[in-house]
mmCIF file of C-alpha atoms in Angstrom:
data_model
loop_
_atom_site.group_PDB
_atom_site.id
_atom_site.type_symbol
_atom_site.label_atom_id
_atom_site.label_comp_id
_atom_site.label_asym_id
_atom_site.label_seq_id
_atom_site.Cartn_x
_atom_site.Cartn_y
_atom_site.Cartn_z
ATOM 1 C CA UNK A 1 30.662 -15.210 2.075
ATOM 2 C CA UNK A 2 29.832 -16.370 5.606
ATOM 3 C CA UNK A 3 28.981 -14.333 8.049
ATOM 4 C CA UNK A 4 24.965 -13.778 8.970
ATOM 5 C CA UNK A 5 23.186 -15.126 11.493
ATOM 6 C CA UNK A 6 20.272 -15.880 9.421
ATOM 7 C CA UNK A 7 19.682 -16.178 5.457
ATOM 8 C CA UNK A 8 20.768 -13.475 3.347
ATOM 9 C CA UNK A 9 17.459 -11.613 1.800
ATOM 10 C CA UNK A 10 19.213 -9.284 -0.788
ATOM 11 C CA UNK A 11 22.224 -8.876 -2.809
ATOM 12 C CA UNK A 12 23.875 -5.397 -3.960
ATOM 13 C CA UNK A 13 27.204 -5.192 -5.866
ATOM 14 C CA UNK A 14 29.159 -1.811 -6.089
ATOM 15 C CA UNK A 15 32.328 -1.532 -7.419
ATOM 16 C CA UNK A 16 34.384 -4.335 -5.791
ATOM 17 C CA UNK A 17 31.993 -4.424 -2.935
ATOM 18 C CA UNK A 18 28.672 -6.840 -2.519
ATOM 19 C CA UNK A 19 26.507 -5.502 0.389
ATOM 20 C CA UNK A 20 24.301 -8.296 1.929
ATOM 21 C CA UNK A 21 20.976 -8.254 4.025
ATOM 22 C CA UNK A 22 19.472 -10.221 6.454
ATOM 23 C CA UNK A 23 17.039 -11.501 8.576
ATOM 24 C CA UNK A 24 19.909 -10.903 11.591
ATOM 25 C CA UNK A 25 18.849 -7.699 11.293
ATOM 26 C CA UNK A 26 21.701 -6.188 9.730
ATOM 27 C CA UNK A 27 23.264 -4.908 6.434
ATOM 28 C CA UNK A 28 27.617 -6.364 5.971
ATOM 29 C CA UNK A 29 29.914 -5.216 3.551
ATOM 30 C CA UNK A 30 32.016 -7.564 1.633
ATOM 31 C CA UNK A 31 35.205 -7.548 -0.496
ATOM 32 C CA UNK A 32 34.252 -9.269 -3.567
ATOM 33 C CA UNK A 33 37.956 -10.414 -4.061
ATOM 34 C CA UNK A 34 38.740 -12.054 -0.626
ATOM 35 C CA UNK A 35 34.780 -12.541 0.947
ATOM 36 C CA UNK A 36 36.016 -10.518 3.905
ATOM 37 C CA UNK A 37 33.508 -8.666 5.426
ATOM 38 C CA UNK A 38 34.275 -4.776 5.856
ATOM 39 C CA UNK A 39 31.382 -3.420 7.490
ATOM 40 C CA UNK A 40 28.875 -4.147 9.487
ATOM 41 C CA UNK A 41 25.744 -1.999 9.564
ATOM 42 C CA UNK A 42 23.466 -2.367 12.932
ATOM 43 C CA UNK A 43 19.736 -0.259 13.785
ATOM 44 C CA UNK A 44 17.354 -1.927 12.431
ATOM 45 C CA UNK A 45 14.985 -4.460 15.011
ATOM 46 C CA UNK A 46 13.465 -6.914 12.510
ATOM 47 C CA UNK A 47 14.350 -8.378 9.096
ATOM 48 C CA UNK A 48 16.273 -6.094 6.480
ATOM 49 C CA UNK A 49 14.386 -6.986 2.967
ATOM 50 C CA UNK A 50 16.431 -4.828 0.683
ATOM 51 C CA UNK A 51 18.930 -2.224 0.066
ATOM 52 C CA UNK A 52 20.403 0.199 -2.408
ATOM 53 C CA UNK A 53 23.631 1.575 -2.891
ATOM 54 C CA UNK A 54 23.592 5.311 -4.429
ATOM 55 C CA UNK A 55 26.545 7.574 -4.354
ATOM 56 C CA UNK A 56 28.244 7.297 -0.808
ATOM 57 C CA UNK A 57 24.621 6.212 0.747
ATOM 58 C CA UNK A 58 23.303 2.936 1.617
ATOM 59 C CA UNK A 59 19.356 2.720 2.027
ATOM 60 C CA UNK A 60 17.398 0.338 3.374
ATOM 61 C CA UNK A 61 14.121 -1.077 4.219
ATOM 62 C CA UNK A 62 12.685 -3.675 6.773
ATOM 63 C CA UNK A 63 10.041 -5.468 8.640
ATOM 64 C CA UNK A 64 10.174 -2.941 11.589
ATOM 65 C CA UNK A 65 7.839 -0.583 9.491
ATOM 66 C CA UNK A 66 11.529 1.662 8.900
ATOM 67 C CA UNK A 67 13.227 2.701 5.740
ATOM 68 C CA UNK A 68 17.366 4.620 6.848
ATOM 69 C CA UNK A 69 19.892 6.167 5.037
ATOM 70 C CA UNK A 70 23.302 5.089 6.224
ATOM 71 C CA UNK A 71 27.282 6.519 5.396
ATOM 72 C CA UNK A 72 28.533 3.701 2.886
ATOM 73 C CA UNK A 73 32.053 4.644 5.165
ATOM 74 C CA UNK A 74 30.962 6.007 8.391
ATOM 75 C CA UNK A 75 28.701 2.796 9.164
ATOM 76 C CA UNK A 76 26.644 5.212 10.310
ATOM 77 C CA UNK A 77 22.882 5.837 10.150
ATOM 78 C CA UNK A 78 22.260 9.228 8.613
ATOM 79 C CA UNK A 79 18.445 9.519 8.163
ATOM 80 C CA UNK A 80 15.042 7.139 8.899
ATOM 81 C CA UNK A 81 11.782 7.392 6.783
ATOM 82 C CA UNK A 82 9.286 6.387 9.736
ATOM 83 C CA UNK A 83 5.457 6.581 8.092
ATOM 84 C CA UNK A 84 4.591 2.921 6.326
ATOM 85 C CA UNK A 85 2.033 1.107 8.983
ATOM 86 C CA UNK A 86 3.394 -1.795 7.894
ATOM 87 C CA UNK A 87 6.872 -3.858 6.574
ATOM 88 C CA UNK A 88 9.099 -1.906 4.194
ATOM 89 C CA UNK A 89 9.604 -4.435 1.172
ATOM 90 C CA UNK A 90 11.138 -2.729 -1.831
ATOM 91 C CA UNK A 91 13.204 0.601 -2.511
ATOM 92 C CA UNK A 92 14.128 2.800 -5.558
ATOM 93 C CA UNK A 93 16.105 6.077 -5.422
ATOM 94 C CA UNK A 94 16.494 9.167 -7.934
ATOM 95 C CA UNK A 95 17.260 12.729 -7.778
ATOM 96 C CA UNK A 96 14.657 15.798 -8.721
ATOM 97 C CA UNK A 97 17.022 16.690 -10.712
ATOM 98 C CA UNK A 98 16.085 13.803 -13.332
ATOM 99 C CA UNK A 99 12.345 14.520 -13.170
ATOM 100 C CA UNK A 100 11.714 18.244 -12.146
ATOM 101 C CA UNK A 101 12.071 21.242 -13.923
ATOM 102 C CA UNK A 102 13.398 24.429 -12.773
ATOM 103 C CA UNK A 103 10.302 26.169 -11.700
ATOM 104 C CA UNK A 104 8.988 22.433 -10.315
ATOM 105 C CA UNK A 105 12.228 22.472 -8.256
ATOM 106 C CA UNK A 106 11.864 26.373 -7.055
ATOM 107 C CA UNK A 107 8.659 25.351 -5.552
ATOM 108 C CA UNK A 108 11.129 23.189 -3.087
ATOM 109 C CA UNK A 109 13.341 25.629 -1.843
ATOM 110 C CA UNK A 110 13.695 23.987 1.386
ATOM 111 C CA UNK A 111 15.240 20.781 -0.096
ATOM 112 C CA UNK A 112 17.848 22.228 -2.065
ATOM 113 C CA UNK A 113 20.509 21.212 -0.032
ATOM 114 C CA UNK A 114 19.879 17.508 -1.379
ATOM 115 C CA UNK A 115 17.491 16.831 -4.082
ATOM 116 C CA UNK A 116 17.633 13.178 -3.520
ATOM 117 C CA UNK A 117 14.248 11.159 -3.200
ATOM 118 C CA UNK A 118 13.805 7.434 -1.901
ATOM 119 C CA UNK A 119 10.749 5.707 -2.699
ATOM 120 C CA UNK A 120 9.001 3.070 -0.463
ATOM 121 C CA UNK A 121 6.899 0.042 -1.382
ATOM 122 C CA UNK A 122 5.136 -1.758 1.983
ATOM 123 C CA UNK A 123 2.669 -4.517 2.290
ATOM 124 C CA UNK A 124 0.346 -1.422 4.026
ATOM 125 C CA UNK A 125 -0.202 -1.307 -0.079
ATOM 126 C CA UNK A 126 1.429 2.016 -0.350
ATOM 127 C CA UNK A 127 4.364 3.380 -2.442
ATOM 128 C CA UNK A 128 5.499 6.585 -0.642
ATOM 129 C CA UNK A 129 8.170 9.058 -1.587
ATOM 130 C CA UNK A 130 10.746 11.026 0.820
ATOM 131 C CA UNK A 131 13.037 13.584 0.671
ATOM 132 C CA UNK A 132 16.185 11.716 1.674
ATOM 133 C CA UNK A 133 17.945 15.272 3.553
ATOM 134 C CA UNK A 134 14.892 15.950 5.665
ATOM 135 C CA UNK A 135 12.911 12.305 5.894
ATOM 136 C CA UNK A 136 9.954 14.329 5.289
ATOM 137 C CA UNK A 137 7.051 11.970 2.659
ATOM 138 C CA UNK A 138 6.720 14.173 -0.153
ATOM 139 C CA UNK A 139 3.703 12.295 -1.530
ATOM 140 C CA UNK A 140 1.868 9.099 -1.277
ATOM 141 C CA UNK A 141 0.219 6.935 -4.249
ATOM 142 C CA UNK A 142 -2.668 4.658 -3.762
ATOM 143 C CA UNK A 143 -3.946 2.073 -5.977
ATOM 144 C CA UNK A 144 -2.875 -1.098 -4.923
ATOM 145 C CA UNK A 145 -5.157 -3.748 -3.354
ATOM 146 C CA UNK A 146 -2.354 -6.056 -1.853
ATOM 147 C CA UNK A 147 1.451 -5.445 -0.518
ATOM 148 C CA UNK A 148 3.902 -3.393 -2.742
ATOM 149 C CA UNK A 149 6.784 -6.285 -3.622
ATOM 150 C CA UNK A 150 8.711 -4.388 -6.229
ATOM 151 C CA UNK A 151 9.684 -1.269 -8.127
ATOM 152 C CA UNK A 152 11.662 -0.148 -10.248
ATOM 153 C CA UNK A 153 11.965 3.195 -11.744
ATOM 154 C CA UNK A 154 12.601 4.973 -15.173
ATOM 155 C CA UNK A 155 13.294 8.321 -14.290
ATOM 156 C CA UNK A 156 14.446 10.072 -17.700
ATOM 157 C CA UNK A 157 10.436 9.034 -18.418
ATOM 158 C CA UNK A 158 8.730 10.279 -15.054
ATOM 159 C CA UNK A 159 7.354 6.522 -14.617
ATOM 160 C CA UNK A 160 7.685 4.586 -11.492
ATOM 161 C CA UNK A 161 6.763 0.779 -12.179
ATOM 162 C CA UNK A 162 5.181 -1.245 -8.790
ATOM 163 C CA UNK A 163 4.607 -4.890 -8.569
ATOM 164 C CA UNK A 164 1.722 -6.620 -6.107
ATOM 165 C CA UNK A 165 0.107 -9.052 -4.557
ATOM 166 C CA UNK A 166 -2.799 -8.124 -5.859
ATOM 167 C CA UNK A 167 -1.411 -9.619 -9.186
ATOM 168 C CA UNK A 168 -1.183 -6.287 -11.421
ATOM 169 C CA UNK A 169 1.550 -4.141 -12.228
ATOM 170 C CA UNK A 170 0.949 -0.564 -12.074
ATOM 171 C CA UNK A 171 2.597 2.458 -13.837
ATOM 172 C CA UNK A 172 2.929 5.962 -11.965
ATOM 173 C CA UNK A 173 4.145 9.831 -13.264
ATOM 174 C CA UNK A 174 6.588 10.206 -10.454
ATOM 175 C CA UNK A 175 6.361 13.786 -10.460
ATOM 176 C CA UNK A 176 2.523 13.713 -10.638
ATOM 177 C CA UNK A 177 1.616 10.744 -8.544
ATOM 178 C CA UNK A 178 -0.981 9.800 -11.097
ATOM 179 C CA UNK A 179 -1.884 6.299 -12.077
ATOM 180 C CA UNK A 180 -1.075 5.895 -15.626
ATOM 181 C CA UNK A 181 -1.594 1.997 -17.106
ATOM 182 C CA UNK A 182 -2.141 -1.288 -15.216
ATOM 183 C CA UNK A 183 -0.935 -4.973 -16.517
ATOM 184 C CA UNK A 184 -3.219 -7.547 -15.394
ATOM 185 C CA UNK A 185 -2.068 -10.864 -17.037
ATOM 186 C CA UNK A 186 -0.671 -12.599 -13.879
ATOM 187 C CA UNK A 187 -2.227 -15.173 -12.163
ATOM 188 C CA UNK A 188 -0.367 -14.419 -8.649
ATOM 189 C CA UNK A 189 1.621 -12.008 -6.824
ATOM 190 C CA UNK A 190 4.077 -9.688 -8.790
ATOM 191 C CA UNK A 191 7.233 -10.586 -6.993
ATOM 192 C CA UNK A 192 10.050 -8.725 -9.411
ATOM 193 C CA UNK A 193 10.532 -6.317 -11.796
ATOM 194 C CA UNK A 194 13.099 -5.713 -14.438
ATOM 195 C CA UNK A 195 13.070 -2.635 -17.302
ATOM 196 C CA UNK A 196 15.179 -2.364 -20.556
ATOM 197 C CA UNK A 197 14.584 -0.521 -23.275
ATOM 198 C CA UNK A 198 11.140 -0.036 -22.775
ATOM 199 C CA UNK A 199 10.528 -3.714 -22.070
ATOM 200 C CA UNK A 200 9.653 -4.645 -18.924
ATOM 201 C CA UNK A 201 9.571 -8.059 -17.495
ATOM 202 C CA UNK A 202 7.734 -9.418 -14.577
ATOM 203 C CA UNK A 203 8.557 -12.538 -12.418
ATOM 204 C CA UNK A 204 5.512 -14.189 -10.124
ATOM 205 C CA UNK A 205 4.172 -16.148 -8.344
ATOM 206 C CA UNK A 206 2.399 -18.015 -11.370
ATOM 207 C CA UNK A 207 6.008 -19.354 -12.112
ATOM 208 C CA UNK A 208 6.182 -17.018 -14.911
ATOM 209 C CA UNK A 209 8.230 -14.139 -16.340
ATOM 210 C CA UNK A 210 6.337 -12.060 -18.981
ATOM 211 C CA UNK A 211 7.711 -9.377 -21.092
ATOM 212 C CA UNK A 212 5.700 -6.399 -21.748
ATOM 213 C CA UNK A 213 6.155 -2.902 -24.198
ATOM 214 C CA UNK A 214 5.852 -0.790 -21.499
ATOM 215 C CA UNK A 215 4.787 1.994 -24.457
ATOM 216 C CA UNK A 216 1.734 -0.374 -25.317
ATOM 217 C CA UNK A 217 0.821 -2.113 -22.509
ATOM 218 C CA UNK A 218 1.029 -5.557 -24.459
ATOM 219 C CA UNK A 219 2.884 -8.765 -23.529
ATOM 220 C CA UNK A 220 4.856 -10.199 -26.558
ATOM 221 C CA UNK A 221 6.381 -13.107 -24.154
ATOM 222 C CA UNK A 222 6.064 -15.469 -21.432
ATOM 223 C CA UNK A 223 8.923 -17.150 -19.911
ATOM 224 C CA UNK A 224 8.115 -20.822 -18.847
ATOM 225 C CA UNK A 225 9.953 -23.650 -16.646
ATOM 226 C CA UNK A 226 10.260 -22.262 -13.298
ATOM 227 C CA UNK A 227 9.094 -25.090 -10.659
ATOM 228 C CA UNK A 228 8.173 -22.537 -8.085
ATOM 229 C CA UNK A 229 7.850 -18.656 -7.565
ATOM 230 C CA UNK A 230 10.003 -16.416 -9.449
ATOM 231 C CA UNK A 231 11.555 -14.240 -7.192
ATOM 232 C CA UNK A 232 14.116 -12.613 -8.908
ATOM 233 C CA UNK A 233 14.932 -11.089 -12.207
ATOM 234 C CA UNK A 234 18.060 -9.389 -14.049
ATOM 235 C CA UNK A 235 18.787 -9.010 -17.897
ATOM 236 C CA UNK A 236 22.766 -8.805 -19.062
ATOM 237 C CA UNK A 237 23.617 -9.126 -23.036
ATOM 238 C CA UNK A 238 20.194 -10.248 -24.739
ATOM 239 C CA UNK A 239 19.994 -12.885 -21.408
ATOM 240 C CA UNK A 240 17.105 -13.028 -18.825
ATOM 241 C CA UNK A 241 18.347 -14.935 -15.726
ATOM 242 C CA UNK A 242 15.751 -15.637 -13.054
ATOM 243 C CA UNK A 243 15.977 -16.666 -9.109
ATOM 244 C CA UNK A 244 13.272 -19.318 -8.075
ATOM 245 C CA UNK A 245 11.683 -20.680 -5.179
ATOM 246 C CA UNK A 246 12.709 -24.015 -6.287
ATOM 247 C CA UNK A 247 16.290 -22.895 -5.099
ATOM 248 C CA UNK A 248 17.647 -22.947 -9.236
ATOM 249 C CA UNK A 249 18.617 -19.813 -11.766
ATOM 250 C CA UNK A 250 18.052 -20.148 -14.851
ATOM 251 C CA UNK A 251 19.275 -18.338 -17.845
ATOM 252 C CA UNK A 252 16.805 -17.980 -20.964
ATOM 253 C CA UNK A 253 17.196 -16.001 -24.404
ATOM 254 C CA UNK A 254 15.390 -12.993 -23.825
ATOM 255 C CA UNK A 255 13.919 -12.662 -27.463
ATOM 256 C CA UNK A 256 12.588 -16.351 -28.032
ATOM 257 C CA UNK A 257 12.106 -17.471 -24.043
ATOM 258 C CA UNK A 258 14.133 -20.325 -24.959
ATOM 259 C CA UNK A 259 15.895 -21.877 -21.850
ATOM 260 C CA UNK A 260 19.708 -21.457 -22.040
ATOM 261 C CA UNK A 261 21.095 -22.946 -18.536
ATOM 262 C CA UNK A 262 20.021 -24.134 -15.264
ATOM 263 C CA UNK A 263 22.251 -22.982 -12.139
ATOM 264 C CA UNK A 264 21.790 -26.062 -9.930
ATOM 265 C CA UNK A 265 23.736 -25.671 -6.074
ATOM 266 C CA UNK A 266 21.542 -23.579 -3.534
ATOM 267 C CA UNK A 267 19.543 -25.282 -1.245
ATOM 268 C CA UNK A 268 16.625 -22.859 -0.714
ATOM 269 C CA UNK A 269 14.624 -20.024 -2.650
ATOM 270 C CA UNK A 270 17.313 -17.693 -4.566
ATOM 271 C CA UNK A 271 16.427 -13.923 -3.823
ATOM 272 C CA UNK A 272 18.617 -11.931 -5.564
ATOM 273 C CA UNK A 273 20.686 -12.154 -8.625
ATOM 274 C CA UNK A 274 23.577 -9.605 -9.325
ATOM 275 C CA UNK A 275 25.546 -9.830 -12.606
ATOM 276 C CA UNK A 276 29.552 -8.126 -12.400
ATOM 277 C CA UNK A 277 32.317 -8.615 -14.957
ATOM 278 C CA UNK A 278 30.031 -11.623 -17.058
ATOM 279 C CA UNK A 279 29.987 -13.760 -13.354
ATOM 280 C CA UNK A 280 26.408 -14.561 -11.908
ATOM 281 C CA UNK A 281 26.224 -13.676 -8.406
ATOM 282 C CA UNK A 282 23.162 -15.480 -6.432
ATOM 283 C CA UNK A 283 22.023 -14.943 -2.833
ATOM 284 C CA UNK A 284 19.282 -17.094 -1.597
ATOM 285 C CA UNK A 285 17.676 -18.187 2.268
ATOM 286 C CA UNK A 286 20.126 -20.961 2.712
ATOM 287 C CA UNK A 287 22.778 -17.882 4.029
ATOM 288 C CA UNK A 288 24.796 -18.362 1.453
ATOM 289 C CA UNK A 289 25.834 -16.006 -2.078
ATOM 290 C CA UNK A 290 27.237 -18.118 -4.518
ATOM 291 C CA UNK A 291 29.172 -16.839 -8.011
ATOM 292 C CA UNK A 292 28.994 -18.382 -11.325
ATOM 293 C CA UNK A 293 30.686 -18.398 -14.473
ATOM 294 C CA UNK A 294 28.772 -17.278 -17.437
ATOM 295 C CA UNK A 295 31.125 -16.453 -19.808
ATOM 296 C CA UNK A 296 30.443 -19.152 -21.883
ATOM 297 C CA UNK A 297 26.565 -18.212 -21.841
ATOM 298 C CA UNK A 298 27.573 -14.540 -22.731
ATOM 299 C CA UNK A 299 30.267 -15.681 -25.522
ATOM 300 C CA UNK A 300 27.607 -17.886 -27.272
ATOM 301 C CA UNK A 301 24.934 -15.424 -26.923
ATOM 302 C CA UNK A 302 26.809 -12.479 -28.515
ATOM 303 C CA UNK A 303 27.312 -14.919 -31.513
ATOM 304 C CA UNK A 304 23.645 -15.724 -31.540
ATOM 305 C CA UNK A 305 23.089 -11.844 -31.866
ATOM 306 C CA UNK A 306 25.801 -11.176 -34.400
ATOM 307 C CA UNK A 307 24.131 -13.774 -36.980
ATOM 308 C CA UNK A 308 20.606 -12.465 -35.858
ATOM 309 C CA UNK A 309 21.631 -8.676 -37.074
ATOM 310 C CA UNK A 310 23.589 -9.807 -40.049
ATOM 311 C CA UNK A 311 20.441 -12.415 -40.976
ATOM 312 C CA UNK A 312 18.042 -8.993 -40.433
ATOM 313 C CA UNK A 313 20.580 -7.144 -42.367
ATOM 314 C CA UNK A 314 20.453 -9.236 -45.433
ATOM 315 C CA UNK A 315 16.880 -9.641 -45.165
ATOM 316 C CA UNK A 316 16.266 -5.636 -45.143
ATOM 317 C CA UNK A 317 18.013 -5.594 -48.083
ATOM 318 C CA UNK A 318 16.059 -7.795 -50.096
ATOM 319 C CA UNK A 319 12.973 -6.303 -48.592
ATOM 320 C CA UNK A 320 14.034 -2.486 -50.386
ATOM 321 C CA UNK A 321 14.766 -4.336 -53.523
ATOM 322 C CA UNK A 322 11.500 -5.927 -53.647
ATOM 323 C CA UNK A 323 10.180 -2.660 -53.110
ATOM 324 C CA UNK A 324 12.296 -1.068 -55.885
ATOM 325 C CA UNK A 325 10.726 -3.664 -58.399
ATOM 326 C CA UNK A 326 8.111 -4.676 -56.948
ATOM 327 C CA UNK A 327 8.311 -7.820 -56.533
ATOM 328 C CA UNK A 328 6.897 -10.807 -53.765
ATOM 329 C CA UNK A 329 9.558 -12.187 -52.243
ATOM 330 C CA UNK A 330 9.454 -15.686 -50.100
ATOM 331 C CA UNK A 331 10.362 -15.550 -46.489
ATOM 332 C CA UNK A 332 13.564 -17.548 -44.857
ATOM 333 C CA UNK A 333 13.178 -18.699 -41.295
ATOM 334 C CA UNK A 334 16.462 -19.290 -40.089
ATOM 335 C CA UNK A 335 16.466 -22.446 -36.894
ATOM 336 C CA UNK A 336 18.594 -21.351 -33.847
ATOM 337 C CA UNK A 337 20.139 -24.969 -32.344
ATOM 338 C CA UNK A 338 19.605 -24.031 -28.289
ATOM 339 C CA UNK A 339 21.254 -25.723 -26.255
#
């Protein structure tokens, strides 16, 4: 997809659309199909770090100290969330209906019209929260020491997960504002965040991607072979895939951090990773989004998985017989060939 002036900083896919950001200054539309653009998206007067696409609203967030809400169809700017004194770097989005309860929400009267909230991360080491009909900050939550690079949100939980350059990862009640549990393991700035199942993994600048139980606190696995920064993160089917600085993705078996696949073709830093209908999608500062293939990846990792739960399945049932007479049993490691 060619089109920017300047490198592409984020990648968003929705539907058969991929919205693009850059450091032109503007936000395109794209049809996934044919790479034409559709849209073009202009107000912003520095660098556009990152959108989000949720329901028939595009949000983003950029260097001129800015966060706006724009009409996916009217190309039109609806709102702007003016407050950060410094670059807007990182966005999530819910609704109060997910994390308020009825007499929370009463207390709100005023906002009823749209319950929708965008939350801010900004190197003025802030996360702030707006109302997304009004613009108004609903509340403000201090902790961090260094710029706010990520977030990411689990809203069925209350918890609002930030990543920083001051190397920790901090959890938040969303509702509350309180600070609930920091990770301090890394050994440079928290660039990316990723959360499934109550796992959350972290990308860095240390070149590493750890995996923590968010429940716990505890990392149960670091992620190694990453030349450079990791920038980006996304998990699809039991795979991690990371963006680095050293302009490669990589693909690793999110259970035993063994390295699947290198991506080899970019010329600069990947910065965003999007995965649609088992194809990769990478956008990176060279101004160009490439797609890849990964069926294959997917097809042989799905096997992997299959034998894992059938191995586990046979092994639980030896473990209740043991049980039944008991008796000591010997344990069978089963080798996985990685490629």
């Amino acid at each position: 997809f060619l089109g920017h002036e300047s490198y592409i900083t984020f990648c968003h896919l929705e539907n058969e659309a991929a919205f693009t950001c850059s450091a032109d200054h503007t936000i395109r539309k794209w049809d996934v199909m044919t790479g034409q653009c559709l849209a073009i998206y202009r107000g912003h007067t520095s660098i556009v770090n990152r959108i989000l696409v949720a329901k028939d609203y595009l949000f983003s967030g950029s260097y001129d100290r800015t966060a706006r809400c724009w009409s996916v169809d009217k190309e039109k700017q609806i709102q702007e969330f003016r407050g950060h004194r410094n670059c807007v770097l990182t966005l999530a989005h819910y609704s109060s209906r997910d994390v308020l309860e009825e007499e929370e929400e009463e207390e709100e009267e005023e906002e009823k019209v749209s319950r929708d909230l965008l939350v801010t991360g900004s190197t003025d080491c802030t996360v702030k929260v707006w109302w997304v009909s009004s613009g108004r900050c609903y509340q403000t939550l201090l902790g961090h020491t260094g710029a706010v690079l990520c977030l990411i949100l689990d809203a069925p939980n209350r918890e609002l997960f930030s990543g920083s350059t001051d190397y920790t990862i901090r959890t938040w009640n969303i509702v509350t504002g309180e600070q609930l549990k920091v990770f301090k393991e890394h050994q440079g700035s928290v660039i990316c965040l990723e959360l499934v199942n109550r796992h959350l993994y972290s990308g860095s600048a240390d070149r590493t991607v750890k995996c923590w139980l968010v429940d716990t606190g505890e990392r149960i696995q670091t992620y190694k072979a990453h030349k450079h920064s990791v920038s980006t993160l996304k998990y699809h089917a039991g795979i991690l895939f990371t963006g680095s600085g050293d302009a490669c993705a990589r693909a690793f078996n999110s259970k035993s951090g063994v390295l699947q696949k290198i991506f080899r073709g970019h010329k600069f830093i990947i910065n965003c990773i999007q995965i649609h209908n088992e194809l990769l999608y990478t956008a990176s500062h060279d101004g160009t989004l490439r797609i890849w293939d990964i069926r294959g990846i997917c097809k042989r990792n799905k096997r992997r998985l299959k034998k894992e739960r059938s191995a586990q399945g046979r092994s639980s049932q030896k473990g209740s017989l043991s049980r039944l007479f008991n008796n000591k049993v010997g344990c069978m490691v089963q080798q996985e060939t990685g490629e």
